[in-house]
Short mmCIF file of C-alpha atoms in Angstrom, two decimals:
data_model
loop_
_atom_site.label_atom_id
_atom_site.label_comp_id
_atom_site.label_asym_id
_atom_site.label_seq_id
_atom_site.Cartn_x
_atom_site.Cartn_y
_atom_site.Cartn_z
CA MET A 11 -57.36 1.14 38.88
CA ILE A 12 -54.19 0.52 40.76
CA THR A 13 -52.62 3.52 42.47
CA LYS A 14 -49.11 4.89 42.04
CA ARG A 15 -46.93 3.85 44.96
CA ILE A 16 -44.73 6.02 47.18
CA ILE A 17 -41.98 3.92 48.71
CA PRO A 18 -39.61 5.20 51.39
CA CYS A 19 -36.32 3.35 51.21
CA LEU A 20 -34.34 2.63 54.34
CA ASP A 21 -30.67 1.78 53.93
CA VAL A 22 -29.75 -0.38 56.89
CA LYS A 23 -26.22 -0.72 58.21
CA GLU A 24 -25.47 -2.59 61.41
CA ASP A 25 -29.09 -2.31 62.65
CA LYS A 26 -29.44 1.44 62.01
CA VAL A 27 -30.94 3.37 59.13
CA VAL A 28 -28.27 5.33 57.29
CA LYS A 29 -28.19 7.58 54.25
CA GLY A 30 -25.29 8.56 52.05
CA VAL A 31 -24.80 10.71 48.99
CA LYS A 32 -23.98 8.92 45.74
CA PHE A 33 -23.48 5.69 47.71
CA LYS A 34 -20.88 7.05 50.15
CA ASN A 35 -20.45 8.99 53.43
CA HIS A 36 -23.30 7.18 55.17
CA LYS A 37 -24.70 8.89 58.26
CA ILE A 38 -27.08 7.40 60.83
CA VAL A 39 -30.61 8.81 60.47
CA GLY A 40 -32.54 6.77 63.01
CA SER A 41 -33.78 3.43 64.28
CA ILE A 42 -35.28 0.92 61.87
CA LEU A 43 -38.49 0.32 63.78
CA ASP A 44 -39.23 3.98 64.59
CA LEU A 45 -38.87 5.00 60.95
CA ALA A 46 -40.80 1.98 59.64
CA GLU A 47 -43.72 2.79 61.89
CA LYS A 48 -43.60 6.51 61.12
CA TYR A 49 -43.61 6.05 57.34
CA SER A 50 -46.36 3.45 57.55
CA ASP A 51 -48.51 5.86 59.60
CA ASP A 52 -47.76 8.66 57.11
CA GLY A 53 -49.36 6.63 54.29
CA ALA A 54 -46.36 4.92 52.67
CA ASP A 55 -47.59 2.25 50.26
CA GLU A 56 -44.64 0.00 50.86
CA LEU A 57 -41.18 0.08 52.43
CA VAL A 58 -37.84 -1.18 51.17
CA PHE A 59 -35.02 -2.13 53.50
CA TYR A 60 -31.58 -2.42 51.95
CA ASP A 61 -29.02 -4.05 54.17
CA ILE A 62 -25.99 -2.38 52.67
CA SER A 63 -23.54 -3.96 55.11
CA ALA A 64 -24.70 -7.50 54.27
CA SER A 65 -24.15 -7.25 50.55
CA THR A 66 -20.68 -5.74 50.69
CA LYS A 67 -19.33 -8.01 53.43
CA GLY A 68 -20.66 -11.14 51.79
CA ALA A 69 -22.94 -11.75 54.79
CA ILE A 70 -26.64 -12.54 54.86
CA VAL A 71 -29.08 -9.93 56.21
CA ASN A 72 -29.53 -9.99 59.95
CA ARG A 73 -32.88 -11.75 60.25
CA ASP A 74 -33.75 -10.34 63.63
CA TRP A 75 -34.85 -6.93 62.38
CA VAL A 76 -36.95 -8.44 59.58
CA SER A 77 -39.28 -10.11 62.04
CA ARG A 78 -39.39 -7.02 64.23
CA ILE A 79 -40.46 -4.91 61.23
CA ALA A 80 -43.27 -7.40 60.51
CA GLU A 81 -44.44 -6.86 64.10
CA VAL A 82 -44.82 -3.09 63.82
CA ILE A 83 -46.21 -2.48 60.31
CA ASN A 84 -49.06 -3.93 58.27
CA ILE A 85 -48.11 -2.69 54.83
CA PRO A 86 -45.90 -4.66 52.44
CA PHE A 87 -42.14 -4.49 52.70
CA CYS A 88 -39.22 -5.70 50.67
CA VAL A 89 -35.83 -6.78 51.99
CA ALA A 90 -32.61 -6.57 50.03
CA GLY A 91 -29.03 -7.33 50.86
CA GLY A 92 -26.89 -10.41 50.39
CA ILE A 93 -29.73 -12.81 49.53
CA LYS A 94 -28.04 -15.52 47.48
CA THR A 95 -30.03 -18.73 47.83
CA LEU A 96 -33.57 -20.12 47.95
CA ASP A 97 -33.14 -20.81 51.65
CA ASP A 98 -32.09 -17.21 52.36
CA ALA A 99 -35.22 -16.01 50.56
CA ARG A 100 -37.53 -18.53 52.23
CA GLU A 101 -36.42 -17.53 55.69
CA ILE A 102 -36.89 -13.81 55.02
CA LEU A 103 -40.35 -14.31 53.49
CA ASN A 104 -41.41 -16.53 56.39
CA LEU A 105 -40.32 -13.82 58.82
CA GLY A 106 -42.94 -11.53 57.27
CA ALA A 107 -41.26 -9.82 54.33
CA ASP A 108 -43.37 -9.73 51.17
CA LYS A 109 -40.64 -9.47 48.61
CA ILE A 110 -36.94 -9.93 48.32
CA SER A 111 -34.81 -7.76 46.10
CA ILE A 112 -31.59 -8.97 44.56
CA ASN A 113 -28.93 -7.19 42.56
CA THR A 114 -25.40 -8.64 42.61
CA PRO A 115 -26.43 -12.31 43.14
CA ALA A 116 -28.72 -12.04 40.10
CA LEU A 117 -25.89 -10.60 37.99
CA ASP A 118 -23.56 -13.38 39.19
CA ASN A 119 -26.14 -16.14 38.74
CA PRO A 120 -29.18 -15.16 36.61
CA LYS A 121 -30.73 -18.64 37.09
CA LEU A 122 -31.39 -17.65 40.70
CA ILE A 123 -34.18 -15.36 39.43
CA LYS A 124 -35.95 -18.32 37.82
CA GLN A 125 -35.50 -20.52 40.87
CA LEU A 126 -36.90 -17.84 43.16
CA SER A 127 -39.93 -17.09 41.01
CA ASN A 128 -40.73 -20.79 40.54
CA GLU A 129 -40.55 -21.38 44.27
CA PHE A 130 -42.21 -18.27 45.68
CA GLY A 131 -44.05 -16.68 42.75
CA SER A 132 -42.80 -13.79 40.65
CA GLN A 133 -44.59 -11.24 42.88
CA CYS A 134 -41.91 -11.90 45.53
CA VAL A 135 -38.94 -11.37 43.25
CA VAL A 136 -37.68 -7.83 42.76
CA ILE A 137 -34.58 -7.04 40.77
CA GLY A 138 -32.62 -4.01 41.92
CA MET A 139 -30.86 -2.37 39.00
CA ASP A 140 -28.13 0.08 40.00
CA VAL A 141 -27.44 1.96 36.80
CA LYS A 142 -24.82 4.51 35.87
CA ILE A 143 -24.48 6.31 32.56
CA ILE A 144 -21.00 5.94 31.07
CA ASP A 145 -20.37 7.42 27.61
CA ASN A 146 -24.13 7.73 27.03
CA LYS A 147 -24.75 4.07 27.82
CA ALA A 148 -26.57 2.78 30.90
CA TYR A 149 -24.52 0.04 32.62
CA LEU A 150 -25.42 -2.18 35.55
CA PHE A 151 -23.29 -1.87 38.68
CA ALA A 152 -22.70 -4.60 41.26
CA LYS A 153 -21.81 -4.57 44.98
CA THR A 154 -23.08 -1.02 45.32
CA GLY A 155 -23.45 -1.10 49.12
CA SER A 156 -20.19 0.78 49.43
CA GLU A 157 -18.09 2.88 47.11
CA LYS A 158 -15.08 0.64 47.76
CA THR A 159 -16.73 -2.51 46.46
CA ALA A 160 -18.94 -1.11 43.66
CA TYR A 161 -17.90 -1.97 40.14
CA SER A 162 -19.33 -1.66 36.65
CA THR A 163 -20.41 -4.75 34.76
CA ASP A 164 -20.46 -4.80 30.96
CA ILE A 165 -24.23 -5.45 31.05
CA LEU A 166 -26.48 -2.79 29.53
CA ALA A 167 -29.65 -1.87 31.45
CA THR A 168 -31.78 -2.28 28.30
CA ASP A 169 -30.57 -5.90 27.89
CA TRP A 170 -30.78 -6.82 31.56
CA ILE A 171 -34.36 -5.58 32.00
CA VAL A 172 -35.48 -7.92 29.18
CA LYS A 173 -33.54 -10.86 30.57
CA VAL A 174 -34.82 -10.59 34.15
CA GLN A 175 -38.41 -10.56 32.89
CA GLU A 176 -37.80 -13.73 30.84
CA LEU A 177 -36.43 -15.36 33.99
CA GLY A 178 -39.55 -14.52 36.02
CA ALA A 179 -38.80 -11.31 37.93
CA GLY A 180 -41.95 -9.61 39.23
CA GLU A 181 -40.71 -6.05 39.55
CA VAL A 182 -37.66 -3.92 38.84
CA VAL A 183 -36.32 -0.98 40.81
CA VAL A 184 -34.28 1.25 38.52
CA ASN A 185 -31.83 3.19 40.61
CA ALA A 186 -29.99 5.98 38.84
CA MET A 187 -26.69 5.96 40.74
CA GLY A 188 -25.71 9.41 39.50
CA GLN A 189 -28.87 10.82 41.11
CA ASP A 190 -28.58 9.04 44.45
CA GLY A 191 -29.04 11.45 47.36
CA VAL A 192 -28.50 14.55 45.22
CA LYS A 193 -32.19 15.50 45.04
CA ASN A 194 -32.36 17.05 41.58
CA GLY A 195 -35.05 14.79 40.19
CA TYR A 196 -35.46 11.24 38.91
CA ASP A 197 -33.56 10.29 35.76
CA ILE A 198 -36.55 10.64 33.41
CA GLU A 199 -34.49 9.90 30.31
CA LEU A 200 -33.17 6.62 31.72
CA LEU A 201 -36.64 5.50 32.81
CA GLN A 202 -38.13 6.40 29.43
CA SER A 203 -35.42 4.39 27.67
CA LEU A 204 -36.43 1.28 29.68
CA GLU A 205 -40.22 1.52 29.92
CA SER A 206 -41.05 0.17 26.45
CA LYS A 207 -39.05 -2.97 27.31
CA CYS A 208 -40.78 -3.50 30.66
CA SER A 209 -44.09 -5.34 31.09
CA ILE A 210 -43.66 -5.85 34.85
CA PRO A 211 -43.99 -3.07 37.45
CA MET A 212 -41.10 -0.61 37.37
CA ILE A 213 -40.08 1.60 40.29
CA ALA A 214 -38.07 4.81 39.91
CA SER A 215 -35.25 5.41 42.38
CA GLY A 216 -32.62 8.07 42.93
CA GLY A 217 -32.94 11.84 42.91
CA ALA A 218 -36.23 12.75 44.61
CA GLY A 219 -35.96 16.22 46.15
CA GLY A 220 -39.54 17.44 46.35
CA PRO A 221 -43.16 17.00 45.21
CA ASP A 222 -42.42 18.22 41.67
CA ASP A 223 -39.98 15.37 41.12
CA PHE A 224 -42.71 12.82 41.93
CA ILE A 225 -45.25 14.66 39.76
CA ASN A 226 -42.77 14.76 36.87
CA VAL A 227 -41.79 11.10 37.07
CA PHE A 228 -45.42 9.96 37.07
CA ASN A 229 -46.46 12.38 34.32
CA GLN A 230 -43.48 11.75 32.05
CA THR A 231 -42.85 8.04 32.51
CA ASP A 232 -44.84 4.87 32.94
CA VAL A 233 -43.37 3.92 36.35
CA ASP A 234 -45.64 2.31 38.94
CA GLY A 235 -43.95 3.71 41.99
CA ALA A 236 -41.31 6.10 43.15
CA LEU A 237 -38.79 5.36 45.82
CA ALA A 238 -37.13 8.02 47.97
CA ALA A 239 -35.00 8.26 51.08
CA SER A 240 -33.33 11.60 51.90
CA ILE A 241 -36.41 13.83 51.69
CA PHE A 242 -38.31 11.59 54.10
CA HIS A 243 -35.40 10.89 56.47
CA ARG A 244 -34.63 14.60 56.79
CA ASN A 245 -38.30 15.48 57.37
CA GLU A 246 -38.28 17.81 54.38
CA PHE A 247 -41.58 16.34 53.20
CA SER A 248 -43.85 13.67 54.64
CA VAL A 249 -45.24 10.85 52.52
CA GLY A 250 -48.68 12.41 53.08
CA GLN A 251 -47.56 15.77 51.67
CA ILE A 252 -46.14 14.13 48.55
CA LYS A 253 -49.39 12.22 48.04
CA GLU A 254 -51.53 15.34 48.47
CA ALA A 255 -49.42 17.08 45.81
CA LEU A 256 -49.84 14.11 43.46
CA LYS A 257 -53.58 13.99 44.05
CA ALA A 258 -53.85 17.73 43.31
CA ASN A 259 -52.17 16.92 39.98
CA LYS A 260 -54.72 14.19 39.23
CA ILE A 261 -52.29 11.33 39.79
CA ASN A 262 -54.07 8.31 41.28
CA VAL A 263 -52.76 7.66 44.81
CA ARG A 264 -54.07 5.96 47.94
CA ILE A 265 -54.96 8.59 50.55
CA MET B 10 -62.00 -19.04 69.63
CA THR B 11 -58.91 -20.36 67.87
CA VAL B 12 -57.93 -19.49 64.33
CA ALA B 13 -56.05 -22.25 62.53
CA ILE B 14 -53.61 -20.86 59.97
CA ILE B 15 -52.67 -23.64 57.58
CA ASP B 16 -48.93 -23.88 56.85
CA CYS B 17 -48.61 -24.32 53.07
CA GLY B 18 -44.91 -23.49 52.97
CA GLY B 19 -43.34 -20.35 51.53
CA ALA B 20 -46.13 -18.21 52.90
CA ASN B 21 -45.86 -15.05 54.91
CA LEU B 22 -47.32 -16.93 57.84
CA ARG B 23 -46.09 -14.64 60.55
CA SER B 24 -47.73 -11.56 59.01
CA VAL B 25 -51.07 -13.32 58.75
CA GLN B 26 -50.72 -14.58 62.30
CA ARG B 27 -49.93 -11.14 63.64
CA ALA B 28 -52.84 -9.52 61.77
CA VAL B 29 -55.18 -12.08 63.34
CA GLU B 30 -53.67 -11.61 66.81
CA LEU B 31 -54.33 -7.86 66.48
CA ARG B 32 -58.04 -8.75 66.21
CA ASN B 33 -57.71 -10.39 69.66
CA MET B 34 -57.98 -13.93 68.34
CA LYS B 35 -55.85 -16.90 69.36
CA THR B 36 -53.89 -18.43 66.50
CA ILE B 37 -52.19 -21.68 65.70
CA ILE B 38 -50.05 -22.36 62.65
CA THR B 39 -50.67 -25.97 61.77
CA ASN B 40 -50.79 -28.82 59.28
CA ASP B 41 -52.66 -31.10 61.68
CA ARG B 42 -56.07 -32.22 60.39
CA ASN B 43 -57.61 -32.44 63.86
CA VAL B 44 -56.44 -28.98 64.84
CA VAL B 45 -57.84 -27.56 61.58
CA SER B 46 -61.19 -29.36 62.03
CA ASN B 47 -61.63 -28.15 65.59
CA ALA B 48 -60.68 -24.48 65.06
CA SER B 49 -63.35 -21.78 65.16
CA PHE B 50 -61.96 -20.22 61.97
CA VAL B 51 -59.54 -21.48 59.35
CA ILE B 52 -57.23 -19.34 57.24
CA LEU B 53 -55.37 -20.61 54.19
CA PRO B 54 -52.68 -18.00 53.46
CA GLY B 55 -51.04 -17.56 50.18
CA VAL B 56 -47.66 -16.71 48.88
CA GLY B 57 -46.18 -19.12 46.39
CA SER B 58 -47.79 -20.84 43.45
CA ALA B 59 -51.07 -22.75 43.14
CA ASN B 60 -49.35 -26.06 42.46
CA SER B 61 -46.91 -25.76 45.36
CA VAL B 62 -49.77 -24.93 47.75
CA MET B 63 -51.92 -27.82 46.38
CA ASN B 64 -48.98 -30.22 46.66
CA ASN B 65 -48.49 -29.22 50.27
CA LEU B 66 -52.19 -29.71 51.05
CA ILE B 67 -52.19 -33.13 49.34
CA THR B 68 -48.97 -34.23 51.08
CA ASN B 69 -50.50 -33.36 54.44
CA ASN B 70 -53.78 -35.08 53.49
CA LEU B 71 -55.64 -31.83 54.19
CA VAL B 72 -57.88 -31.64 51.10
CA PRO B 73 -60.77 -33.82 52.44
CA THR B 74 -60.51 -32.04 55.80
CA ILE B 75 -60.77 -28.58 54.23
CA LYS B 76 -63.71 -29.68 52.02
CA ASN B 77 -65.67 -30.84 55.08
CA LEU B 78 -65.23 -27.73 57.22
CA THR B 79 -68.39 -25.98 58.40
CA GLN B 80 -66.75 -23.06 60.23
CA PRO B 81 -65.77 -19.89 58.30
CA VAL B 82 -62.73 -20.47 56.08
CA LEU B 83 -60.73 -17.66 54.44
CA GLY B 84 -58.33 -18.27 51.56
CA ILE B 85 -55.92 -15.40 50.91
CA CYS B 86 -54.49 -14.87 47.38
CA ILE B 87 -53.16 -18.31 46.33
CA GLY B 88 -55.11 -19.64 49.31
CA MET B 89 -58.24 -18.37 47.55
CA HIS B 90 -57.15 -19.79 44.18
CA VAL B 91 -56.87 -23.35 45.51
CA LEU B 92 -60.50 -23.19 46.73
CA PHE B 93 -61.59 -22.91 43.06
CA ASP B 94 -61.91 -25.75 40.50
CA HIS B 95 -58.78 -25.00 38.54
CA SER B 96 -55.93 -22.48 38.17
CA GLU B 97 -54.11 -21.63 34.98
CA GLU B 98 -50.95 -21.36 37.09
CA HIS B 99 -49.02 -24.52 36.09
CA ASP B 100 -52.42 -25.94 34.97
CA THR B 101 -53.28 -26.89 38.56
CA GLU B 102 -56.33 -28.93 39.56
CA CYS B 103 -57.61 -27.28 42.76
CA MET B 104 -60.02 -28.30 45.53
CA GLY B 105 -63.28 -27.48 43.74
CA ILE B 106 -64.98 -25.90 46.74
CA ILE B 107 -65.80 -22.63 44.95
CA ALA B 108 -67.01 -22.98 41.36
CA GLY B 109 -64.91 -21.36 38.66
CA ASN B 110 -61.44 -21.04 37.23
CA ILE B 111 -58.45 -18.86 38.02
CA LYS B 112 -56.99 -17.09 34.98
CA LYS B 113 -53.79 -15.24 34.20
CA PHE B 114 -53.70 -11.50 33.55
CA LYS B 115 -52.53 -10.85 30.00
CA ALA B 116 -49.68 -8.37 29.90
CA ASP B 117 -50.13 -5.55 27.42
CA ILE B 118 -49.21 -1.91 27.08
CA ASN B 119 -51.66 -0.92 29.87
CA THR B 120 -51.41 -4.03 32.02
CA LYS B 121 -48.22 -4.93 33.80
CA VAL B 122 -48.12 -8.42 35.22
CA PRO B 123 -48.02 -9.07 38.14
CA GLN B 124 -50.50 -6.55 39.45
CA MET B 125 -48.58 -5.05 42.33
CA GLY B 126 -49.87 -2.41 44.68
CA TRP B 127 -53.00 -0.85 46.12
CA ASN B 128 -56.24 -1.13 44.16
CA LYS B 129 -59.72 0.17 44.89
CA VAL B 130 -62.14 -2.53 46.00
CA THR B 131 -65.94 -2.21 45.83
CA PHE B 132 -68.20 -4.63 47.66
CA ILE B 133 -71.23 -5.71 45.62
CA ASN B 134 -73.68 -5.65 48.52
CA SER B 135 -74.33 -2.09 49.72
CA CYS B 136 -74.50 -3.36 53.35
CA GLU B 137 -70.74 -3.78 53.09
CA ASP B 138 -70.07 -0.23 51.86
CA LYS B 139 -67.88 0.48 54.86
CA LEU B 140 -65.37 -2.07 53.55
CA ASN B 141 -64.89 -0.23 50.24
CA ASP B 142 -61.27 0.93 50.30
CA HIS B 143 -57.83 0.44 48.78
CA TYR B 144 -56.34 -2.99 49.47
CA TYR B 145 -52.90 -4.41 48.68
CA PHE B 146 -52.60 -6.87 45.77
CA ALA B 147 -49.63 -8.83 44.42
CA ASN B 148 -50.88 -11.30 41.82
CA SER B 149 -50.52 -12.52 38.25
CA TYR B 150 -53.63 -14.73 38.38
CA TYR B 151 -57.22 -13.71 39.16
CA SER B 152 -60.79 -14.91 39.46
CA PRO B 153 -63.21 -13.44 36.92
CA ILE B 154 -66.46 -11.98 38.20
CA TYR B 155 -68.85 -14.78 39.19
CA ASP B 156 -72.24 -14.97 40.94
CA HIS B 157 -70.35 -15.58 44.17
CA THR B 158 -68.19 -12.46 43.80
CA LEU B 159 -68.36 -10.53 47.06
CA ALA B 160 -66.23 -7.55 45.98
CA ALA B 161 -64.80 -6.40 42.66
CA ALA B 162 -61.76 -4.45 41.53
CA ASP B 163 -60.47 -3.37 38.14
CA TYR B 164 -57.15 -4.04 36.44
CA ASN B 165 -58.03 -3.16 32.86
CA LEU B 166 -60.75 -5.76 33.35
CA PRO B 167 -63.08 -6.29 36.29
CA TYR B 168 -62.11 -9.20 38.54
CA SER B 169 -63.08 -10.68 41.90
CA ALA B 170 -61.35 -8.99 44.83
CA ALA B 171 -63.27 -11.25 47.22
CA VAL B 172 -65.60 -14.24 46.80
CA GLN B 173 -67.88 -16.31 49.01
CA THR B 174 -69.62 -19.67 48.75
CA ASN B 175 -71.37 -20.78 51.94
CA ASN B 176 -68.78 -20.72 54.75
CA TYR B 177 -65.84 -20.39 52.35
CA TYR B 178 -64.44 -16.90 51.75
CA GLY B 179 -61.59 -15.88 49.51
CA CYS B 180 -59.80 -12.59 49.03
CA GLN B 181 -57.37 -11.81 46.24
CA PHE B 182 -55.85 -8.93 48.23
CA HIS B 183 -53.67 -9.39 51.30
CA PRO B 184 -55.68 -8.19 54.34
CA GLU B 185 -52.60 -8.70 56.52
CA LYS B 186 -50.76 -6.10 54.43
CA SER B 187 -53.65 -3.72 53.76
CA SER B 188 -53.30 -1.48 56.81
CA GLN B 189 -56.59 -0.46 58.48
CA ALA B 190 -58.69 -1.59 55.51
CA GLY B 191 -57.33 -5.11 55.90
CA GLN B 192 -58.09 -5.11 59.62
CA ARG B 193 -61.71 -4.12 58.94
CA PHE B 194 -62.01 -6.93 56.40
CA LEU B 195 -60.68 -9.47 58.92
CA ASP B 196 -63.22 -8.22 61.49
CA TYR B 197 -65.93 -8.71 58.88
CA PHE B 198 -64.74 -12.30 58.33
CA PHE B 199 -64.55 -13.03 62.05
CA ASN B 200 -68.10 -11.69 62.48
CA SER B 201 -69.38 -13.81 59.58
CA ASN B 202 -70.28 -16.72 61.86
CA GLU B 203 -73.50 -15.02 62.92
CA ASP B 204 -75.00 -14.36 59.52
CA ILE B 205 -73.69 -17.28 57.50
CA THR B 206 -77.17 -18.85 57.54
CA ARG B 207 -78.59 -16.14 55.31
CA TYR B 208 -76.59 -17.43 52.35
#
C-alpha cells in the first residue's frame, strides 16, 4: 500500500528560505537549493515551496529557482505562490515542478481549479487551505503570505473542501494557521472534522514539533501526509529520524 | 545513443530529460518523426490527460511513427496509458500497441483518488528482484494486471506498475521522480536492448 508522506515545506522570500511564527517575523534559514538537496537526501517524500513574496505582492513566482530545484532533486515537488492562470501553471510544470498549489486565486476564481485539472490532470492541482478557527468555526483565509495582507473570507473549510473536489482538485493541504510555527502538534480536531468530506489526498500542516506529533496525526486522522518546516529548518529532527519513529510505531513509511 | 523524449505538451519534460542525462545518455526533446524514428530509445512522458496527449500525437502525425518503432520505447504514466487500446479518461481511443484498457480508480472510504505518493512495487520476474522498491505515483487511472504486466503494486486492488509488450515498456510510476529506485529502473530500460529478443 501507499506510504504516509513526510513533506518539508520551504517558505521562499526573495530567493531565500525563510520561516516565521504564525505567519509573521520571517527569518532567513538558508539557501533554497542547499535545503532542497539536504531534505531529499534525508528521505523526504516530497517538497513544497511557497513563494510568500509572490502571492502578497501580486507577482508571479520567480521561475529561475524552480528550474534549479528540478536540477538538484529527483523527488516530486510542488510550487505555490501567485499562480493565477493556466499559462503560469504550464510554465512552472514544464520547468520540472510536479504540482502547483493555489490558495487565494482559487478563492477569487474557483473555476480556475476546473481549468487547471482539465488541462494538466487533477494530480497536478493542490489546493492550499489556510484555516483559522473563529468562534468555533473554521474559516478560510486569503493572502496569507504576510500578516499585513491576510484576511478572513466568509467561506467555511467544510464547504470549501467539498467544492474544490467537485471542481477537480487532486489534493488539499490543510494548514491550521493558529498552529503555524508554534510546534505544539497538528490540529487533530480540525483534520478530523474535514476527513469524512475528503476523498482526495489530504495533507496536515501547521504545528509539528517532534516525532510524537507525526505519530499522533497519522494514528488519529486519515491524512496522507504531514508537512513541517521549523523542526527541519532548525535541525531539531531530520526527516529520517521522524520516519524511523513512525516505522517503530507501525506506520507505513518509505525508508 | 540518443534518447528522443516526445513533447506531448504539459509534461514535466525537463525532469525526464535530466533523469535520462544522469544516466549518461544524450537527449533530445522533439516532435519530429524522423528524429523519433532514428533515436536509440524513445520516451513518451506523461503529465496531463490521455486525450490531450493523444491529440498532441495525432496533430504531430506521430501515431504511425510510434507504432512502427523497433527500438525500446518507454511510456511514463499517461505516456503508458496511450500505448494501450483505450483509456476511461475522457473515453479516449489510444494507440493500441499494448493490449488492454486503462481504468479509473473508484474512490471509497479506503481509496483516495488520485493515488498520490510512494507505493511498493514488486516485479513479477524474480530476475528483476533488485528493482523491487518504493516508486512515486500520481494517478487516477490504472492498468489492471495483464499477462504483459512486468511489475505490480497495490492500491486496494492490484494493478500494473509496469508493463511490457515486445520493445514497448510502460511504467505507471514516475521514474524521474522516484529517487534512486527510479534511476535503477531507467538503467534497466536502457539495458533492455540486449535481451529484448527473449520476449
